[in-house]
Tab-separated table of C-alpha atoms (C1' of nucleotides) in Angstrom:
chain	number	residue	atom	x	y	z
N	94	MET	CA	120.417	-7.543	63.070
N	95	ASP	CA	121.781	-4.215	62.065
N	96	ARG	CA	125.135	-3.421	63.623
N	97	ARG	CA	124.523	0.255	62.914
N	98	ILE	CA	121.602	0.278	65.331
N	99	ASP	CA	123.609	-1.307	68.111
N	100	LYS	CA	126.251	1.331	67.644
N	101	GLY	CA	123.600	3.994	67.678
N	102	GLN	CA	122.168	2.741	70.951
N	103	ALA	CA	125.639	2.645	72.414
N	104	THR	CA	126.330	6.267	71.550
N	105	ARG	CA	122.892	7.178	72.846
N	106	ARG	CA	123.678	5.560	76.168
N	107	HIS	CA	127.040	7.238	76.177
N	108	LEU	CA	125.435	10.621	75.644
N	109	ILE	CA	123.009	10.017	78.524
N	110	GLU	CA	125.838	8.892	80.726
N	111	VAL	CA	128.015	11.915	80.097
N	112	ALA	CA	125.053	14.287	80.224
N	113	THR	CA	124.062	12.870	83.598
N	114	GLU	CA	127.441	13.766	85.045
N	115	LEU	CA	127.411	17.245	83.591
N	116	PHE	CA	123.812	18.028	84.532
N	117	ALA	CA	124.440	16.795	88.069
N	118	ASP	CA	127.588	18.850	88.321
N	119	ARG	CA	126.635	22.129	86.688
N	120	GLY	CA	122.864	21.992	86.511
N	121	TYR	CA	120.743	22.185	83.391
N	122	GLU	CA	121.370	25.770	82.379
N	123	GLY	CA	124.999	25.578	83.386
N	124	THR	CA	125.566	22.667	81.043
N	125	SER	CA	125.983	23.608	77.405
N	126	ILE	CA	125.428	21.237	74.530
N	127	GLU	CA	128.972	22.134	73.542
N	128	ALA	CA	130.264	20.669	76.792
N	129	VAL	CA	128.413	17.426	76.216
N	130	LEU	CA	129.807	17.218	72.691
N	131	GLU	CA	133.307	17.880	73.918
N	132	ARG	CA	133.158	15.261	76.676
N	133	THR	CA	131.661	12.643	74.389
N	134	GLY	CA	133.715	13.532	71.353
N	135	MET	CA	130.515	13.558	69.357
N	136	SER	CA	129.356	16.087	66.813
N	137	ARG	CA	126.266	18.282	67.019
N	138	GLY	CA	124.581	16.377	64.262
N	139	SER	CA	125.033	13.115	66.072
N	140	LEU	CA	123.501	14.422	69.266
N	141	TYR	CA	120.568	15.991	67.496
N	142	HIS	CA	120.112	12.778	65.592
N	143	HIS	CA	119.453	10.960	68.855
N	144	PHE	CA	117.641	13.716	70.760
N	145	PRO	CA	115.329	16.377	69.355
N	146	GLY	CA	116.717	18.973	71.752
N	147	LYS	CA	118.481	19.724	74.977
N	148	ASP	CA	115.342	19.314	77.044
N	149	ARG	CA	114.673	15.887	75.587
N	150	LEU	CA	118.213	14.834	76.382
N	151	PHE	CA	117.611	16.013	79.926
N	152	GLU	CA	114.357	14.117	80.016
N	153	ALA	CA	116.139	10.925	79.019
N	154	VAL	CA	118.627	11.553	81.805
N	155	VAL	CA	115.808	12.113	84.298
N	156	GLU	CA	114.130	8.875	83.338
N	157	SER	CA	117.402	7.009	83.617
N	158	VAL	CA	118.088	8.387	87.086
N	159	HIS	CA	114.506	7.844	88.160
N	160	THR	CA	114.676	4.204	87.149
N	161	GLN	CA	117.904	3.606	89.019
N	162	VAL	CA	116.577	5.337	92.126
N	163	GLY	CA	113.367	3.358	92.000
N	164	GLU	CA	115.235	0.093	91.810
N	165	SER	CA	117.566	1.025	94.654
N	166	ALA	CA	114.685	2.133	96.854
N	167	LEU	CA	112.710	-0.997	96.186
N	168	ALA	CA	115.754	-3.121	96.933
N	169	ALA	CA	116.350	-1.300	100.206
N	170	VAL	CA	112.745	-1.699	101.309
N	171	THR	CA	112.573	-5.399	100.546
N	172	ALA	CA	115.969	-5.883	102.165
N	173	SER	CA	114.605	-4.341	105.357
N	174	GLY	CA	112.166	-7.233	105.619
N	175	ALA	CA	109.401	-4.893	106.742
N	176	THR	CA	105.792	-5.993	106.512
N	177	GLU	CA	103.830	-3.532	108.617
N	178	PRO	CA	102.800	-0.230	106.994
N	179	HIS	CA	104.744	1.761	109.553
N	180	ASP	CA	107.943	-0.178	108.960
N	181	LEU	CA	107.481	-0.198	105.218
N	182	LEU	CA	107.009	3.539	105.111
N	183	LYS	CA	109.928	4.092	107.419
N	184	ALA	CA	112.187	1.948	105.287
N	185	ALA	CA	111.028	3.709	102.146
N	186	GLU	CA	111.497	7.188	103.594
N	187	LEU	CA	114.944	6.440	104.949
N	188	ALA	CA	116.007	4.851	101.688
N	189	TRP	CA	114.792	7.847	99.767
N	190	ILE	CA	116.532	10.265	102.104
N	191	ARG	CA	119.798	8.430	101.648
N	192	LEU	CA	119.405	8.305	97.884
N	193	ALA	CA	118.465	11.950	97.677
N	194	SER	CA	121.682	12.841	99.430
N	195	GLU	CA	123.486	11.889	96.265
N	196	PRO	CA	124.202	15.018	94.202
N	197	VAL	CA	123.053	13.376	91.002
N	198	VAL	CA	119.625	12.694	92.422
N	199	ARG	CA	119.368	15.977	94.249
N	200	ARG	CA	120.414	18.273	91.468
N	201	ILE	CA	118.719	16.492	88.600
N	202	LEU	CA	115.532	15.152	90.131
N	203	LEU	CA	114.813	17.611	92.904
N	204	ILE	CA	116.192	20.900	91.639
N	205	ASP	CA	116.180	21.032	87.864
N	206	ALA	CA	113.594	18.493	86.747
N	207	PRO	CA	110.510	20.403	87.896
N	208	THR	CA	111.614	23.546	86.098
N	209	VAL	CA	112.866	21.968	82.895
N	210	LEU	CA	110.177	19.360	82.366
N	211	GLY	CA	107.483	21.549	83.766
N	212	TRP	CA	106.226	20.283	87.052
N	213	ARG	CA	103.181	18.766	85.434
N	214	ARG	CA	105.331	16.221	83.651
N	215	TRP	CA	107.504	15.941	86.716
N	216	ARG	CA	104.490	15.059	88.826
N	217	ASP	CA	103.531	12.353	86.400
N	218	LEU	CA	106.957	10.803	86.755
N	219	GLU	CA	106.928	11.116	90.505
N	220	ALA	CA	103.467	9.616	90.702
N	221	GLN	CA	104.666	6.743	88.574
N	222	TYR	CA	107.664	6.012	90.742
N	223	GLY	CA	107.656	7.179	94.352
N	224	LEU	CA	104.108	8.275	94.927
N	225	GLY	CA	102.609	5.045	93.703
N	226	MET	CA	104.494	3.010	96.257
N	227	LEU	CA	103.575	5.359	99.087
N	228	LYS	CA	99.913	5.293	98.156
N	229	THR	CA	99.848	1.516	98.081
N	230	VAL	CA	101.288	1.231	101.563
N	231	LEU	CA	99.117	4.024	102.925
N	232	GLN	CA	96.065	2.290	101.546
N	233	GLN	CA	96.980	-0.754	103.604
N	234	ALA	CA	97.271	1.506	106.613
N	235	ALA	CA	93.848	2.908	105.823
N	236	ASP	CA	92.375	-0.578	105.574
N	237	THR	CA	93.522	-1.306	109.100
N	238	GLY	CA	92.161	1.978	110.370
N	239	HIS	CA	95.458	3.717	110.924
N	240	VAL	CA	94.649	6.524	108.559
N	241	PRO	CA	91.468	8.083	107.124
N	242	ALA	CA	90.774	6.466	103.778
N	243	ASN	CA	89.796	9.701	102.089
N	244	LEU	CA	93.127	11.312	102.956
N	245	VAL	CA	95.412	8.594	101.596
N	246	GLU	CA	96.173	10.649	98.541
N	247	SER	CA	96.961	13.829	100.486
N	248	PHE	CA	99.020	11.997	103.068
N	249	ALA	CA	101.031	10.292	100.356
N	250	HIS	CA	101.887	13.672	98.888
N	251	ILE	CA	102.814	14.970	102.312
N	252	LEU	CA	105.083	12.001	102.952
N	253	LEU	CA	106.772	12.417	99.605
N	254	ALA	CA	107.338	16.115	100.143
N	255	ALA	CA	108.571	15.517	103.670
N	256	GLY	CA	111.155	13.065	102.397
N	257	ASN	CA	112.396	15.460	99.746
N	258	GLU	CA	112.563	18.279	102.248
N	259	LEU	CA	114.512	16.317	104.817
N	260	ALA	CA	116.911	15.153	102.136
N	261	LEU	CA	117.579	18.741	101.134
N	262	VAL	CA	118.021	19.786	104.749
N	263	ILE	CA	120.623	17.091	105.195
N	264	ALA	CA	122.431	18.154	102.064
N	265	LEU	CA	122.600	21.727	103.296
N	266	ALA	CA	123.757	20.879	106.818
N	267	GLU	CA	127.335	21.521	107.886
N	268	ASP	CA	127.342	18.452	110.102
N	269	VAL	CA	125.860	15.929	107.733
N	270	PRO	CA	125.954	12.854	109.991
N	271	ALA	CA	124.233	14.744	112.781
N	272	ALA	CA	121.604	16.069	110.404
N	273	GLN	CA	121.097	12.579	109.079
N	274	ALA	CA	120.531	11.235	112.584
N	275	THR	CA	118.095	14.006	113.425
N	276	ALA	CA	116.203	13.468	110.205
N	277	GLU	CA	115.901	9.745	110.830
N	278	ALA	CA	114.578	10.380	114.318
N	279	ALA	CA	112.133	12.867	112.847
N	280	VAL	CA	110.936	10.329	110.293
N	281	GLU	CA	110.419	7.766	113.033
N	282	GLU	CA	108.418	10.129	115.222
N	283	PHE	CA	106.588	11.662	112.300
N	284	LEU	CA	105.382	8.308	111.005
N	285	ALA	CA	104.396	7.140	114.461
N	286	ARG	CA	102.164	10.158	114.845
N	287	LEU	CA	100.788	10.112	111.340
N	288	LEU	CA	99.773	6.461	111.422
N	289	ARG	CA	98.208	6.436	114.835
N	290	PRO	CA	94.685	4.943	114.702
N	291	ILE	CA	92.003	7.543	115.159
N	292	SER	CA	89.634	6.922	118.028
N	293	GLU	CA	87.554	10.056	117.572
N	294	PRO	CA	87.117	12.126	114.425
N	295	ALA	CA	89.547	15.008	113.964
N	296	LYS	CA	89.607	16.992	117.132
N	297	ARG	CA	89.092	20.697	117.358
N	298	THR	CA	90.649	22.942	119.897
D	282	MET	CA	115.346	66.066	97.809
D	283	ASP	CA	116.822	64.862	94.586
D	284	ARG	CA	114.239	64.279	91.913
D	285	ARG	CA	116.692	62.135	89.973
D	286	ILE	CA	116.810	59.533	92.717
D	287	ASP	CA	113.055	59.467	93.091
D	288	LYS	CA	112.741	58.909	89.400
D	289	GLY	CA	115.338	56.189	89.540
D	290	GLN	CA	113.480	54.386	92.306
D	291	ALA	CA	110.259	54.731	90.355
D	292	THR	CA	111.703	53.131	87.236
D	293	ARG	CA	113.259	50.446	89.394
D	294	ARG	CA	109.889	49.650	90.914
D	295	HIS	CA	108.339	49.731	87.479
D	296	LEU	CA	110.884	47.224	86.215
D	297	ILE	CA	110.196	44.903	89.137
D	298	GLU	CA	106.479	45.230	88.589
D	299	VAL	CA	106.592	44.379	84.902
D	300	ALA	CA	109.184	41.664	85.443
D	301	THR	CA	106.950	40.072	88.063
D	302	GLU	CA	104.130	39.727	85.572
D	303	LEU	CA	106.365	38.316	82.877
D	304	PHE	CA	108.225	35.904	85.138
D	305	ALA	CA	104.946	34.662	86.566
D	306	ASP	CA	103.496	34.229	83.120
D	307	ARG	CA	106.367	32.747	81.130
D	308	GLY	CA	108.815	31.604	83.779
D	309	TYR	CA	112.388	32.767	84.196
D	310	GLU	CA	113.921	31.230	81.108
D	311	GLY	CA	110.899	32.020	79.016
D	312	THR	CA	111.160	35.703	79.831
D	313	SER	CA	113.726	37.603	77.807
D	314	ILE	CA	115.271	40.854	78.910
D	315	GLU	CA	114.064	42.174	75.588
D	316	ALA	CA	110.484	41.486	76.600
D	317	VAL	CA	110.933	43.381	79.843
D	318	LEU	CA	112.457	46.306	77.982
D	319	GLU	CA	109.630	46.314	75.485
D	320	ARG	CA	106.903	46.228	78.126
D	321	THR	CA	108.541	48.940	80.220
D	322	GLY	CA	109.703	51.059	77.323
D	323	MET	CA	113.112	51.220	78.943
D	324	SER	CA	116.486	50.780	77.292
D	325	ARG	CA	118.991	48.039	77.975
D	326	GLY	CA	121.408	50.460	79.568
D	327	SER	CA	118.804	51.671	81.987
D	328	LEU	CA	117.895	48.198	83.138
D	329	TYR	CA	121.492	47.178	83.585
D	330	HIS	CA	122.059	50.399	85.467
D	331	HIS	CA	119.562	49.273	88.088
D	332	PHE	CA	120.279	45.534	88.092
D	333	PRO	CA	123.629	43.823	87.519
D	334	GLY	CA	121.973	41.026	85.566
D	335	LYS	CA	118.852	39.069	84.822
D	336	ASP	CA	119.242	36.885	87.881
D	337	ARG	CA	119.487	39.903	90.163
D	338	LEU	CA	116.349	41.364	88.646
D	339	PHE	CA	114.656	38.055	89.357
D	340	GLU	CA	115.998	38.123	92.878
D	341	ALA	CA	114.476	41.542	93.442
D	342	VAL	CA	111.186	40.195	92.154
D	343	VAL	CA	111.397	37.217	94.486
D	344	GLU	CA	112.009	39.420	97.486
D	345	SER	CA	109.127	41.639	96.525
D	346	VAL	CA	106.745	38.710	96.177
D	347	HIS	CA	108.050	37.137	99.356
D	348	THR	CA	107.392	40.285	101.307
D	349	GLN	CA	103.861	40.621	100.017
D	350	VAL	CA	103.105	36.971	100.733
D	351	GLY	CA	104.548	37.248	104.219
D	352	GLU	CA	102.366	40.241	105.004
D	353	SER	CA	99.249	38.576	103.628
D	354	ALA	CA	99.912	35.386	105.565
D	355	LEU	CA	100.533	37.265	108.795
D	356	ALA	CA	97.362	39.260	108.295
D	357	ALA	CA	95.345	36.102	107.682
D	358	VAL	CA	96.727	34.413	110.780
D	359	THR	CA	96.073	37.355	113.073
D	360	ALA	CA	92.645	37.796	111.541
D	361	SER	CA	91.834	34.207	112.455
D	362	GLY	CA	92.189	35.140	116.104
D	363	ALA	CA	93.975	31.890	116.836
D	364	THR	CA	96.045	31.543	119.992
D	365	GLU	CA	96.659	27.826	120.395
D	366	PRO	CA	99.574	26.284	118.444
D	367	HIS	CA	97.258	23.937	116.594
D	368	ASP	CA	94.987	26.747	115.446
D	369	LEU	CA	97.878	29.038	114.648
D	370	LEU	CA	99.523	26.415	112.498
D	371	LYS	CA	96.280	25.546	110.816
D	372	ALA	CA	95.581	29.171	110.003
D	373	ALA	CA	99.107	29.609	108.683
D	374	GLU	CA	99.004	26.498	106.539
D	375	LEU	CA	95.634	27.313	105.054
D	376	ALA	CA	96.661	30.872	104.364
D	377	TRP	CA	99.800	29.669	102.667
D	378	ILE	CA	97.930	27.127	100.591
D	379	ARG	CA	95.537	29.792	99.367
D	380	LEU	CA	98.349	32.198	98.578
D	381	ALA	CA	100.340	29.553	96.783
D	382	SER	CA	97.391	28.940	94.511
D	383	GLU	CA	98.137	32.279	92.910
D	384	PRO	CA	100.203	31.761	89.759
D	385	VAL	CA	102.600	34.546	90.671
D	386	VAL	CA	103.526	32.869	93.909
D	387	ARG	CA	103.548	29.389	92.492
D	388	ARG	CA	105.605	30.013	89.415
D	389	ILE	CA	108.064	32.488	90.903
D	390	LEU	CA	108.531	31.273	94.453
D	391	LEU	CA	107.913	27.550	94.178
D	392	ILE	CA	109.052	26.663	90.685
D	393	ASP	CA	111.744	29.014	89.471
D	394	ALA	CA	113.263	30.534	92.589
D	395	PRO	CA	115.062	27.422	93.839
D	396	THR	CA	116.713	26.857	90.486
D	397	VAL	CA	117.614	30.437	89.664
D	398	LEU	CA	118.777	31.614	93.064
D	399	GLY	CA	120.243	28.282	93.957
D	400	TRP	CA	118.325	26.603	96.671
D	401	ARG	CA	120.842	27.633	99.298
D	402	ARG	CA	119.840	31.253	98.893
D	403	TRP	CA	116.262	30.199	98.483
D	404	ARG	CA	116.383	28.381	101.786
D	405	ASP	CA	117.748	31.460	103.486
D	406	LEU	CA	114.805	33.452	102.218
D	407	GLU	CA	112.321	30.781	103.177
D	408	ALA	CA	113.842	30.492	106.626
D	409	GLN	CA	113.579	34.238	106.994
D	410	TYR	CA	109.924	34.345	106.024
D	411	GLY	CA	107.832	31.208	106.380
D	412	LEU	CA	110.048	28.854	108.305
D	413	GLY	CA	110.738	31.300	111.099
D	414	MET	CA	107.083	31.663	111.892
D	415	LEU	CA	106.500	27.910	111.862
D	416	LYS	CA	109.440	27.291	114.158
D	417	THR	CA	108.215	29.860	116.653
D	418	VAL	CA	104.790	28.295	116.901
D	419	LEU	CA	106.173	24.763	116.997
D	420	GLN	CA	108.453	25.787	119.822
D	421	GLN	CA	105.390	26.809	121.794
D	422	ALA	CA	103.886	23.421	121.036
D	423	ALA	CA	107.084	21.803	122.255
D	424	ASP	CA	106.974	23.798	125.497
D	425	THR	CA	103.538	22.406	126.231
D	426	GLY	CA	104.654	18.887	125.423
D	427	HIS	CA	102.795	18.490	122.166
D	428	VAL	CA	105.916	17.856	120.165
D	429	PRO	CA	109.442	16.627	120.927
D	430	ALA	CA	111.645	19.659	121.444
D	431	ASN	CA	114.574	18.257	119.516
D	432	LEU	CA	112.454	17.745	116.428
D	433	VAL	CA	111.003	21.255	116.204
D	434	GLU	CA	113.364	22.115	113.380
D	435	SER	CA	112.624	18.994	111.375
D	436	PHE	CA	108.900	19.246	111.917
D	437	ALA	CA	108.927	22.863	110.807
D	438	HIS	CA	110.564	21.841	107.567
D	439	ILE	CA	108.055	19.053	107.114
D	440	LEU	CA	105.165	21.422	107.670
D	441	LEU	CA	106.556	23.903	105.205
D	442	ALA	CA	107.109	21.258	102.564
D	443	ALA	CA	103.685	19.777	103.173
D	444	GLY	CA	102.084	23.159	102.601
D	445	ASN	CA	103.973	23.694	99.360
D	446	GLU	CA	103.097	20.229	98.173
D	447	LEU	CA	99.405	20.557	98.895
D	448	ALA	CA	99.349	23.917	97.181
D	449	LEU	CA	100.852	22.365	94.067
D	450	VAL	CA	98.440	19.468	94.184
D	451	ILE	CA	95.545	21.892	94.274
D	452	ALA	CA	96.941	23.841	91.365
D	453	LEU	CA	97.225	20.692	89.292
D	454	ALA	CA	93.767	19.348	90.107
D	455	GLU	CA	90.997	19.454	87.553
D	456	ASP	CA	88.384	20.082	90.212
D	457	VAL	CA	90.093	22.826	92.156
D	458	PRO	CA	87.398	23.470	94.780
D	459	ALA	CA	87.204	19.782	95.611
D	460	ALA	CA	90.970	19.519	95.856
D	461	GLN	CA	90.999	22.586	98.069
D	462	ALA	CA	88.463	21.012	100.406
D	463	THR	CA	90.374	17.747	100.545
D	464	ALA	CA	93.614	19.544	101.221
D	465	GLU	CA	92.081	21.556	104.039
D	466	ALA	CA	90.715	18.409	105.619
D	467	ALA	CA	94.132	16.834	105.252
D	468	VAL	CA	95.782	19.811	106.946
D	469	GLU	CA	93.322	19.590	109.809
D	470	GLU	CA	93.887	15.878	110.339
D	471	PHE	CA	97.595	16.110	109.711
D	472	LEU	CA	98.101	18.813	112.319
D	473	ALA	CA	95.911	17.050	114.831
D	474	ARG	CA	98.068	13.961	114.529
D	475	LEU	CA	101.351	15.772	114.452
D	476	LEU	CA	100.631	17.845	117.544
D	477	ARG	CA	98.932	15.230	119.643
D	478	PRO	CA	100.920	14.550	122.818
D	479	ILE	CA	102.107	10.985	122.872
D	480	SER	CA	101.070	8.828	125.803
D	481	GLU	CA	104.580	7.609	126.494
D	482	PRO	CA	107.038	10.362	127.389
D	483	ALA	CA	108.383	12.072	124.286
D	484	LYS	CA	112.121	12.208	123.820
D	485	ARG	CA	113.171	15.612	125.061
D	486	THR	CA	116.530	17.259	125.178
G	78	DC	C1'	124.976	-3.322	41.975
G	79	DC	C1'	122.332	0.297	43.574
G	80	DA	C1'	118.642	2.721	46.047
G	81	DT	C1'	117.694	3.278	50.855
G	82	DT	C1'	118.588	4.324	55.495
G	83	DG	C1'	120.832	5.098	59.890
G	84	DA	C1'	124.826	7.520	61.910
G	85	DC	C1'	127.497	11.253	62.000
G	86	DA	C1'	129.739	15.776	60.496
G	87	DA	C1'	130.075	20.813	60.088
G	88	DA	C1'	128.741	25.289	58.483
G	89	DC	C1'	125.422	28.328	59.643
G	90	DC	C1'	121.455	31.114	61.921
G	91	DG	C1'	118.780	33.805	65.159
G	92	DA	C1'	118.009	34.920	69.883
G	93	DC	C1'	119.683	36.140	74.017
G	94	DG	C1'	122.378	38.030	78.017
G	95	DG	C1'	125.676	41.165	78.886
G	96	DT	C1'	129.190	45.156	77.829
G	97	DC	C1'	130.692	49.698	76.828
G	98	DG	C1'	131.342	54.320	75.312
G	99	DG	C1'	128.676	58.058	75.191
G	100	DT	C1'	124.604	61.517	76.184
G	101	DT	C1'	121.120	63.769	78.933
G	102	DT	C1'	119.373	65.550	83.216
G	103	DA	C1'	119.467	67.510	87.649
G	104	DC	C1'	121.754	69.087	91.691
G	105	DT	C1'	125.647	71.965	93.888
G	106	DA	C1'	129.227	75.134	94.822
G	107	DA	C1'	131.999	79.000	93.314
U	159	DT	C1'	125.622	82.166	85.845
U	160	DT	C1'	128.444	78.721	85.236
U	161	DA	C1'	131.574	74.904	85.790
U	162	DG	C1'	131.710	70.461	87.834
U	163	DT	C1'	129.713	66.163	89.150
U	164	DA	C1'	127.087	62.172	89.399
U	165	DA	C1'	122.995	59.625	88.600
U	166	DA	C1'	119.984	58.071	84.938
U	167	DC	C1'	119.654	56.561	80.562
U	168	DC	C1'	120.714	55.184	75.647
U	169	DG	C1'	121.764	51.839	71.902
U	170	DA	C1'	125.291	49.650	69.035
U	171	DC	C1'	128.010	45.781	69.513
U	172	DC	C1'	129.875	41.061	71.032
U	173	DG	C1'	130.241	36.182	72.473
U	174	DT	C1'	127.658	32.161	73.556
U	175	DC	C1'	124.284	28.980	72.954
U	176	DG	C1'	120.496	26.073	71.283
U	177	DG	C1'	118.882	24.609	67.145
U	178	DT	C1'	118.717	24.008	61.747
U	179	DT	C1'	120.286	22.731	57.356
U	180	DT	C1'	122.978	20.494	54.199
U	181	DG	C1'	126.066	17.038	53.179
U	182	DT	C1'	129.036	12.632	53.662
U	183	DC	C1'	129.681	7.790	54.423
U	184	DA	C1'	129.024	3.157	55.177
U	185	DA	C1'	126.060	-0.673	56.065
U	186	DT	C1'	121.900	-2.986	54.441
U	187	DG	C1'	118.650	-5.335	51.609
U	188	DG	C1'	116.464	-6.206	47.246
DNA sequence: CCATTGACAAACCGACGGTCGGTTTACTAA
DNA sequence: TTAGTAAACCGACCGTCGGTTTGTCAATGG
C-alpha cells in the first residue's frame, strides 16, 4: 500500500469537510477558493490536484451531504417501526423536514445545488436518493388501491416538493417550534387525504 | 415634460429587456455585465447609473417577469370562468404549469431567483404574487369545510411547490406532451383529494 | 540507484464586477 | 442669452476570483 495515497485521501476528505462548512455558511458564490485554502492550510495546487474545479468540489460536498442525509432518513424511518404506506410516508416526510431544517442541508442541497449543478444533475441525485424511496412506498399504496397507479410518479414528485417547501417554511418562521408543529399537522392531514382510496374516478365539479 | 427622464426610462427598460433574454438563456452567473453592455450598446457607466449592481439588475428583471406571469395567470383563471374553489385552483395550477414551461420563467424565477435574491426575498415576492391568490381561494375552501382552516397556509405552500415541481418535471421530460398530460391528470386528482371534505369532522380553529 | 508518480507549492493569467472622475445633454431661471 | 444645475452617459482603471502552468519533493518500484 502506498502511504502517499492514504495521505491524499485524507486531505481530500479534509477539503470536503472544510468546504462543507463554508458552503453551508456563505453559500457557493460567497465562498472563495481562497477561503477554503486558508481554512485548510492547503495550497491552490493541492486543491486543484484533487478537484478539477470549484464546481466539482461543490459536487463532492453535495454527494457527501446527500449520503449522510439519506442514511439519517432511512434510520429514522426504520426506527419508527412503520409498515403501512401512510405511516412510512409520514415518517419519511417528518424525518426529511427535520433534516432539512439543518442549515447545511438547506443551503447546500436545497438552495445552491440546483443552480450550481444544473437542476438536471440535481434531479438525478434527488431521484437516486429521496425520490426513489417515495416511489417505492407509493407503489405499495397503489397496489392496495390507495392511489392511482399511473400517478405514482407525479405524486412522488409532489410529496418530495411538499417536504422541501415545508422545511423552508419552517426555516423562515419566527416561531420555529410552532411552525414545526403546524407543518407536522399539515403532513398528517395531507397524507391522509392523498392516500385515501378512490371509490369513483376523479370527480368533477 | 423632461425628455431626459423619458430617455432614461427607455434605456432602463431596454436594459431590463436585454438582460431578461440573457439571464434566461445563460443564467445569472453565465451572463456577464459585458454581454449586456454589448447587446444594448450601452456603456458601463450608464448601466451602473440605472442599477447599483448586477444583482439589482437581476432583481428588476425578476419583478418584471413576475408581473407579466401574474397578469397572464390571472387572465387565464378568469377566462376559465371558474367559480368553485376546486375549479379555481385547478385553473390556476394549470396556468402556472404552462407558464413555467417557458424557459424565461423557469430559468429566472425558479432556478436563479432563489439563489441570487436570497430565498427570503424570493419568498416575499412569491407570497405577493402566487401564494396570495392560492391562500385566498383555499380560505374559501376552508369556509365551506373542504379544508381545515388552520392548515390553509401550509396547504397553499404545498400547492405552490407542487405546481413548481410538476412544471420542472415537464420541462425535463423527453416526451413533453405526454408529461404535460400526466401532470394535468395528477393536478386534477391531487386537487380532488386535497379538497374533499373528510367524513369525520376536520380540526378547525 | 534511478525513472516514475502522486502530492503539493506558487507565480501567473484572463475575466469579471464594480468604482470614479469626467463629459454631454437638456431643462430652468435670471 | 446665458449661467447654473442635474440627469444621463462614458470609459479607463482596480481588486478579486477561478483556473492554469511550471516546478519541487519525496515515496515507490524495478
